[in-house]
Coordinates of C-alpha atoms in Angstrom, one line a residue:
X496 CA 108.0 87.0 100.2
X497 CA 107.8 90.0 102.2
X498 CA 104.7 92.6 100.7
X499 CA 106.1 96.0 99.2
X500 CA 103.9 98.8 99.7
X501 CA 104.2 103.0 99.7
X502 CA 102.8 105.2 102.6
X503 CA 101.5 108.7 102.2
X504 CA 100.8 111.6 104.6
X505 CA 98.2 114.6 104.5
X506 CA 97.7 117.2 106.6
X507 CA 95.3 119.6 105.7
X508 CA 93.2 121.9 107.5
X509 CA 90.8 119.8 108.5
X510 CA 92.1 116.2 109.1
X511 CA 95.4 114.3 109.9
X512 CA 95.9 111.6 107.3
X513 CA 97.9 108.6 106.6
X514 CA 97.8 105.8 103.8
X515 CA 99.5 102.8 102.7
X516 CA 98.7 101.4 99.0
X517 CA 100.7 98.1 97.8
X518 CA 102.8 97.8 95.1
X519 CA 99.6 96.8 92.6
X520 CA 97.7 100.0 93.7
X521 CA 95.4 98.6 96.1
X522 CA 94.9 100.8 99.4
X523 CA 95.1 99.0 102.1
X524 CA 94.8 101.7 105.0
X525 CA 92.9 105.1 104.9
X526 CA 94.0 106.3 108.5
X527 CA 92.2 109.7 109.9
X528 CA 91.9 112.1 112.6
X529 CA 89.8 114.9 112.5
X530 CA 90.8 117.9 114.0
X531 CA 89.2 119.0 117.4
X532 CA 87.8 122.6 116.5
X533 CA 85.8 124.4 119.7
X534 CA 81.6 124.2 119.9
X535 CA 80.5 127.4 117.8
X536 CA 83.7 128.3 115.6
X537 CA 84.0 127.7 111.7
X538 CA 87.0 126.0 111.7
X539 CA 91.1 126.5 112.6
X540 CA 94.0 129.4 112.4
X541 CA 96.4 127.9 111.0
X542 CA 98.9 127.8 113.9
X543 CA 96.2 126.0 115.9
X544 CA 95.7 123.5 112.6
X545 CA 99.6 122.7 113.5
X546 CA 99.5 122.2 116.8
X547 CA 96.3 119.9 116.3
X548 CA 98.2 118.0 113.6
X549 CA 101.3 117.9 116.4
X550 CA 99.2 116.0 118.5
X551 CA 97.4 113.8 116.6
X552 CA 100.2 112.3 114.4
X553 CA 101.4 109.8 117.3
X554 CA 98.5 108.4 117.0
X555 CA 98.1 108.3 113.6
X556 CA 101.8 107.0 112.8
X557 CA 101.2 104.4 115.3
X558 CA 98.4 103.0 113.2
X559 CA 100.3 103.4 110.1
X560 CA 103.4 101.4 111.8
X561 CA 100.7 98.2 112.7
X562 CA 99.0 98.7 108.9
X563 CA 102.8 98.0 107.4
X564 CA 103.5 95.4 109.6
X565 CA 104.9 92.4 107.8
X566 CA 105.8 94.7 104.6
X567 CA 108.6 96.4 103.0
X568 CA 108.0 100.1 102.7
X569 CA 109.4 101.4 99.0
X570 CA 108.5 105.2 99.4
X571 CA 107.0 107.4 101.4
X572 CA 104.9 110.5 100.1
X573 CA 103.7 114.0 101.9
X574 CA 101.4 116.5 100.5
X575 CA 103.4 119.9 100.6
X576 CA 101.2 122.8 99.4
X577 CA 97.8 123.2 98.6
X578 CA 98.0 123.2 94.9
X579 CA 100.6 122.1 92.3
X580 CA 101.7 125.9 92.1
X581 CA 104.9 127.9 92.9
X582 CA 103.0 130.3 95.5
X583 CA 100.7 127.4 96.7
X584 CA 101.4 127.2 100.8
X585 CA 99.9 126.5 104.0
X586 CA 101.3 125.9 107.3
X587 CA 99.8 122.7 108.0
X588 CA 101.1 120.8 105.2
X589 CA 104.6 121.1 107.2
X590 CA 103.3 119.2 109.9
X591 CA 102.9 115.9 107.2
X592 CA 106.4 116.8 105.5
X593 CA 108.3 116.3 109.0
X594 CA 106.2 113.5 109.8
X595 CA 107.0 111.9 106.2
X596 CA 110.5 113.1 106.2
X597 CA 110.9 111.3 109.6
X598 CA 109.4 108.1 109.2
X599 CA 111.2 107.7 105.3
X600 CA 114.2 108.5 106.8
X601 CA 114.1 105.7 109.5
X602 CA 113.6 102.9 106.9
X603 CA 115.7 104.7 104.3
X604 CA 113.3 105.1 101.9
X605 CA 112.6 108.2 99.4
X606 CA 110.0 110.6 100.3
X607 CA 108.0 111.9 97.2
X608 CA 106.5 115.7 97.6
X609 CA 102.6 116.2 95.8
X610 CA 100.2 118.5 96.3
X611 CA 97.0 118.1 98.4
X612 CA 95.1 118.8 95.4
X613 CA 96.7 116.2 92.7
X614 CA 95.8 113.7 96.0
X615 CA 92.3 114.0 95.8
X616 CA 92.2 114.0 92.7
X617 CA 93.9 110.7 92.5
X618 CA 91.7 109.1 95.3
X619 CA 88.3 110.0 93.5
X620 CA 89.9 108.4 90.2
X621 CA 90.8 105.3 92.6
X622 CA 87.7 105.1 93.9
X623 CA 85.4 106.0 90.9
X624 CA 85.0 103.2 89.3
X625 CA 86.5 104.3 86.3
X626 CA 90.5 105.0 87.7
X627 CA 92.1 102.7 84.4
X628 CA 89.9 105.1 82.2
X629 CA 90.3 108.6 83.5
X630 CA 94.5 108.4 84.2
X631 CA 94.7 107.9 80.2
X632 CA 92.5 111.1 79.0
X633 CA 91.8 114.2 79.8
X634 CA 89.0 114.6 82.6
X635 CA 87.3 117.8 84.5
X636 CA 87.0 117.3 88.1
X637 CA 85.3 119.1 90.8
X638 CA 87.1 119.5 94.3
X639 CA 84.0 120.7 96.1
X640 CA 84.8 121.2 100.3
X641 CA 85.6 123.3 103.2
X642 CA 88.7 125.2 102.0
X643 CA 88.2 124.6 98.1
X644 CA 85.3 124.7 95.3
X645 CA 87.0 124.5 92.2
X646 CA 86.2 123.3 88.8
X647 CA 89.2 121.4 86.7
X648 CA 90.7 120.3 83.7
X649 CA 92.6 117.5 84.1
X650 CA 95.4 115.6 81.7
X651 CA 97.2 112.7 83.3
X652 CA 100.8 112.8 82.6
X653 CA 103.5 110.1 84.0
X654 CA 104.4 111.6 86.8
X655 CA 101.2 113.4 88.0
X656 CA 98.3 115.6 86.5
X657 CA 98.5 118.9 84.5
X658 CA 95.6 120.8 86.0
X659 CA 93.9 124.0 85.0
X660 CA 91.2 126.0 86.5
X661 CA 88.5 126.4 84.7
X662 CA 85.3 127.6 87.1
X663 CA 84.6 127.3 90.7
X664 CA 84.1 130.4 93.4
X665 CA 84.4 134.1 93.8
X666 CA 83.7 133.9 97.2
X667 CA 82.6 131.3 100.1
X668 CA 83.5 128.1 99.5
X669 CA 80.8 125.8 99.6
X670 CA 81.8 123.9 102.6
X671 CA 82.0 127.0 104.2
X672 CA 78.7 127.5 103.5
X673 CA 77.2 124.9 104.6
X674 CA 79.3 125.1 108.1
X675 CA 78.5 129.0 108.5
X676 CA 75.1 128.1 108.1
X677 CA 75.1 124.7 110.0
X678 CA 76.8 126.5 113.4
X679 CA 74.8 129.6 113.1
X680 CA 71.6 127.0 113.7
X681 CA 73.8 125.7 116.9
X682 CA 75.3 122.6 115.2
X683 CA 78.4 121.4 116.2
X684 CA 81.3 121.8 113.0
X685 CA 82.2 119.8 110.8
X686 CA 78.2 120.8 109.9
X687 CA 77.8 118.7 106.8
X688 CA 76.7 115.2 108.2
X689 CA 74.4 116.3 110.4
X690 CA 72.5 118.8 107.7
X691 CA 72.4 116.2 105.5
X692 CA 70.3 114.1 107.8
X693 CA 68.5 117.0 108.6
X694 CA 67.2 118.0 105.0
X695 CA 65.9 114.4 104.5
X696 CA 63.4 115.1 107.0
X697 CA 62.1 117.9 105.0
X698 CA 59.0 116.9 102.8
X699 CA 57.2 120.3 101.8
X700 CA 57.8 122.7 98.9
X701 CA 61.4 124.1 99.2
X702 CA 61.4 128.5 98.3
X703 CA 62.8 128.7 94.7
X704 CA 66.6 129.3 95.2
X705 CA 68.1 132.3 93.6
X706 CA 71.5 130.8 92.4
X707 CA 74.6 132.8 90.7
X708 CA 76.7 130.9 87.8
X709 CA 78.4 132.3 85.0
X710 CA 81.4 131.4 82.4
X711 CA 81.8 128.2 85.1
X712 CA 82.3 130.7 88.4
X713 CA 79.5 130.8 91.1
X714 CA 79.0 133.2 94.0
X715 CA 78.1 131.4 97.2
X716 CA 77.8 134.4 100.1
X717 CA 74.4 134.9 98.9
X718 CA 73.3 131.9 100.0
X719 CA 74.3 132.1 103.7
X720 CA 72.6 135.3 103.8
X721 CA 68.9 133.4 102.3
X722 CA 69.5 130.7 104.7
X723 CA 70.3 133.1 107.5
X724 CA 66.9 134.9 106.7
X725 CA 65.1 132.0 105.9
X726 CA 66.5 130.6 109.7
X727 CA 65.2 133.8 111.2
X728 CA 61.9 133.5 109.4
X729 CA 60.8 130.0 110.6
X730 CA 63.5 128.5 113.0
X731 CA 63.3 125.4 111.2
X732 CA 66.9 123.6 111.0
X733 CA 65.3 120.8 108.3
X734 CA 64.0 123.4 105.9
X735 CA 66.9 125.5 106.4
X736 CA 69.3 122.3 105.8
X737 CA 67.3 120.9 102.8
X738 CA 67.7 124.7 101.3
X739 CA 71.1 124.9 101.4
X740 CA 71.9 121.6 99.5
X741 CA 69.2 122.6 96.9
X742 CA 71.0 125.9 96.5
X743 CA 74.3 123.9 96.4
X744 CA 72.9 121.4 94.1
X745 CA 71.3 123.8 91.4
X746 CA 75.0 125.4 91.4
X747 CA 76.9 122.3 90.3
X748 CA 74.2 121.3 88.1
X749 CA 74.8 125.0 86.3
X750 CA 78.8 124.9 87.2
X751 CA 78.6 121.6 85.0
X752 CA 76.4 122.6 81.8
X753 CA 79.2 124.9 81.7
X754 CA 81.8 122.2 80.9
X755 CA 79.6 120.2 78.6
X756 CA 78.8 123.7 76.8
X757 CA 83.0 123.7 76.6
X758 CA 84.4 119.9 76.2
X759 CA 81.0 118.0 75.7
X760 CA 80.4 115.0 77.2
X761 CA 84.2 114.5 78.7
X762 CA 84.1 112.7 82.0
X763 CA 83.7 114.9 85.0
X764 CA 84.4 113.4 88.8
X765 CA 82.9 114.7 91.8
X766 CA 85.2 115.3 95.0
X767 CA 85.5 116.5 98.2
X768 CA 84.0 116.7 101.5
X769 CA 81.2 118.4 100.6
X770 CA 80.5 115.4 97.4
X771 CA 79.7 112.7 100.1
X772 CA 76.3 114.3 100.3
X773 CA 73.9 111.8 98.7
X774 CA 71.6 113.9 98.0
X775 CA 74.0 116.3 95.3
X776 CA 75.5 113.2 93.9
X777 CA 71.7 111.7 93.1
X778 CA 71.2 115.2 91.5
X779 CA 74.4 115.5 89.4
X780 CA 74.4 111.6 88.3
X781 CA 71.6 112.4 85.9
X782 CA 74.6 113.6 83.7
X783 CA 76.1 110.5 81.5
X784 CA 79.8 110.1 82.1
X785 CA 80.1 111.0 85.5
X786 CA 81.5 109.7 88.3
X787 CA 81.9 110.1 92.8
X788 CA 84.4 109.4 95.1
X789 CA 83.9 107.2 97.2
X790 CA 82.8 108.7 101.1
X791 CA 86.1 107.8 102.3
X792 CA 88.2 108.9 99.5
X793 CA 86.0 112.0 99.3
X794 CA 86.7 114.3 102.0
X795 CA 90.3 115.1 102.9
X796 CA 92.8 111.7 103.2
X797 CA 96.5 110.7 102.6
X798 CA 94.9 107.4 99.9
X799 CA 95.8 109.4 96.5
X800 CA 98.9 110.9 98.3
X801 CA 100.4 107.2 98.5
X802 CA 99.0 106.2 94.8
X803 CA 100.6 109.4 93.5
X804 CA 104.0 107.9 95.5
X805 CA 103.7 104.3 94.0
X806 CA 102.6 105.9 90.4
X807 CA 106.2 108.3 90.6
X808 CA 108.7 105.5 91.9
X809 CA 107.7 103.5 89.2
X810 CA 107.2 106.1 86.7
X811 CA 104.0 104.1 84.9
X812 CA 100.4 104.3 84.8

């Protein structure tokens, strides 16, 4: 009998994505390409995010077409906005719609529109550990990366999640952050990777970090500013690195007392480019009842894009 399965596209501002999960819910491709961005820039206009996407989808569907070899494709899915709001919209997501629209209609298949958002969110559920647990109660998730730090409140419903902000930025984001600070000490971006190995070299006394939380909402532009003084000061990209995710850190450790203070001890996930670090998750695990993506189901993918697909078709859990 021939293997059903359901694809999924994503094409954020940062990567070009494609999935395939099978008709139990087990991914079975997590297909990325990054996109180029030049030595010393922050990151991509969105026309140039297109264009990058443009080109890298060949590539990527050609990947996808040998991962679905030998199975029977039941639906496709596409991210189409940011967020799971009216106004929500960005350029780039257009470039995974045509590309889903496409392919769908050349096996005659349904395509199924999400939100980049409700994707991650469904890929660190997948990859939690917990997934059977937190798609049948409410749950508060973070979505901590590059274009995004927001705090959630999550309720799983049949066809999706009702989500609510309740805390993240009023400014930089924290993968911003990290990358403004990261290229500023001549690192190439994506910065995140390479600070992380960077701070773990650190070993002396770190200065206290002077962090800004309240009611759930942080401010982040101070900290580029302390690392840009404390980069001027000594010049050191380890003690500047291990700063920044000690800062960061201390923020979701105050972001999340916040919750508890709210819902108690609900179950919170962790997600996100900027929640691979190890070094944030070994600080925030301390909490009970929490829970990481996995590294590849953290930062941007199409994984929950294709689960969200498979969960709508069949309309079930």
């Amino acid at each position: 009998m021939m293997r059903e399965c359901f694809v999924g596209f994503d094409t954020s501002n940062y990567t070009t994505s494609a999935a395939v999960c099978t008709r139990d819910g087990e991914v079975i491709a997590n297909i990325k390409a990054p996109l180029p961005v030049k030595n010393g820039e922050c990151g991509l206009r969105q026309s140039d995010a297109v264009f990058a996407h443009v080109k890298n989808l060949p590539e990527v569907v050609g990947e996808l077409r040998e991962a679905i070899r030998g199975c029977r494709v039941l639906a496709v899915g596409c991210s189409t906005r940011p967020r799971e709001q009216a106004d929500s919209y960005m350029p780039c997501f257009l470039s995974g719609r045509s590309a889903a629209e496409s392919f769908a209609a050349a096996l005659d298949v349904p395509v199924i529109e999400t939100a980049h958002q409700d994707g991650h969110i469904m890929a660190a559920a997948y990859s939690s550990g917990a997934m059977e647990r937190l798609l049948q109660e409410p749950f508060c998730a973070f979505h901590v990366s590059g274009g995004t730090t927001e705090v959630l409140h999550v309720t799983p419903r049949e066809d999706g999640f009702t989500v609510s902000l309740i805390g993240g930025t009023q400014d930089l984001n924290a993968g911003q952050a990290i990358d403004r600070v990261g290229v500023m000490m001549g690192l190439r971006f994506p910065c995140g990777r390479e600070m992380e190995s960077l701070a773990k070299e650190w070993q002396g006394k770190l200065p206290a970090p002077r962090i800004c939380v309240r009611d759930g909402y942080c401010n982040l532009s101070g900290l580029q500013n302390l690392a840009e003084k404390l980069w001027k000061e000594t010049n050191d990209r380890a003690l500047v690195s291990a700063y920044v995710f000690s800062f960061l850190g201390k923020t979701l450790v105050k972001m999340t007392e916040a919750i508890d203070e709210k819902y108690g001890n609900i179950p919170v996930v962790y997600a996100g480019g900027v929640m691979s670090n190890q070094g944030l998750q070994k600080v925030l695990s301390k909490r009970p009842n929490t829970y990481f993506a996995a590294p590849q189901f953290s930062a941007d993918n199409a994984a929950g894009v294709a689960l969200i697909c498979r969960k709508r078709y069949f309309g079930d859990v």
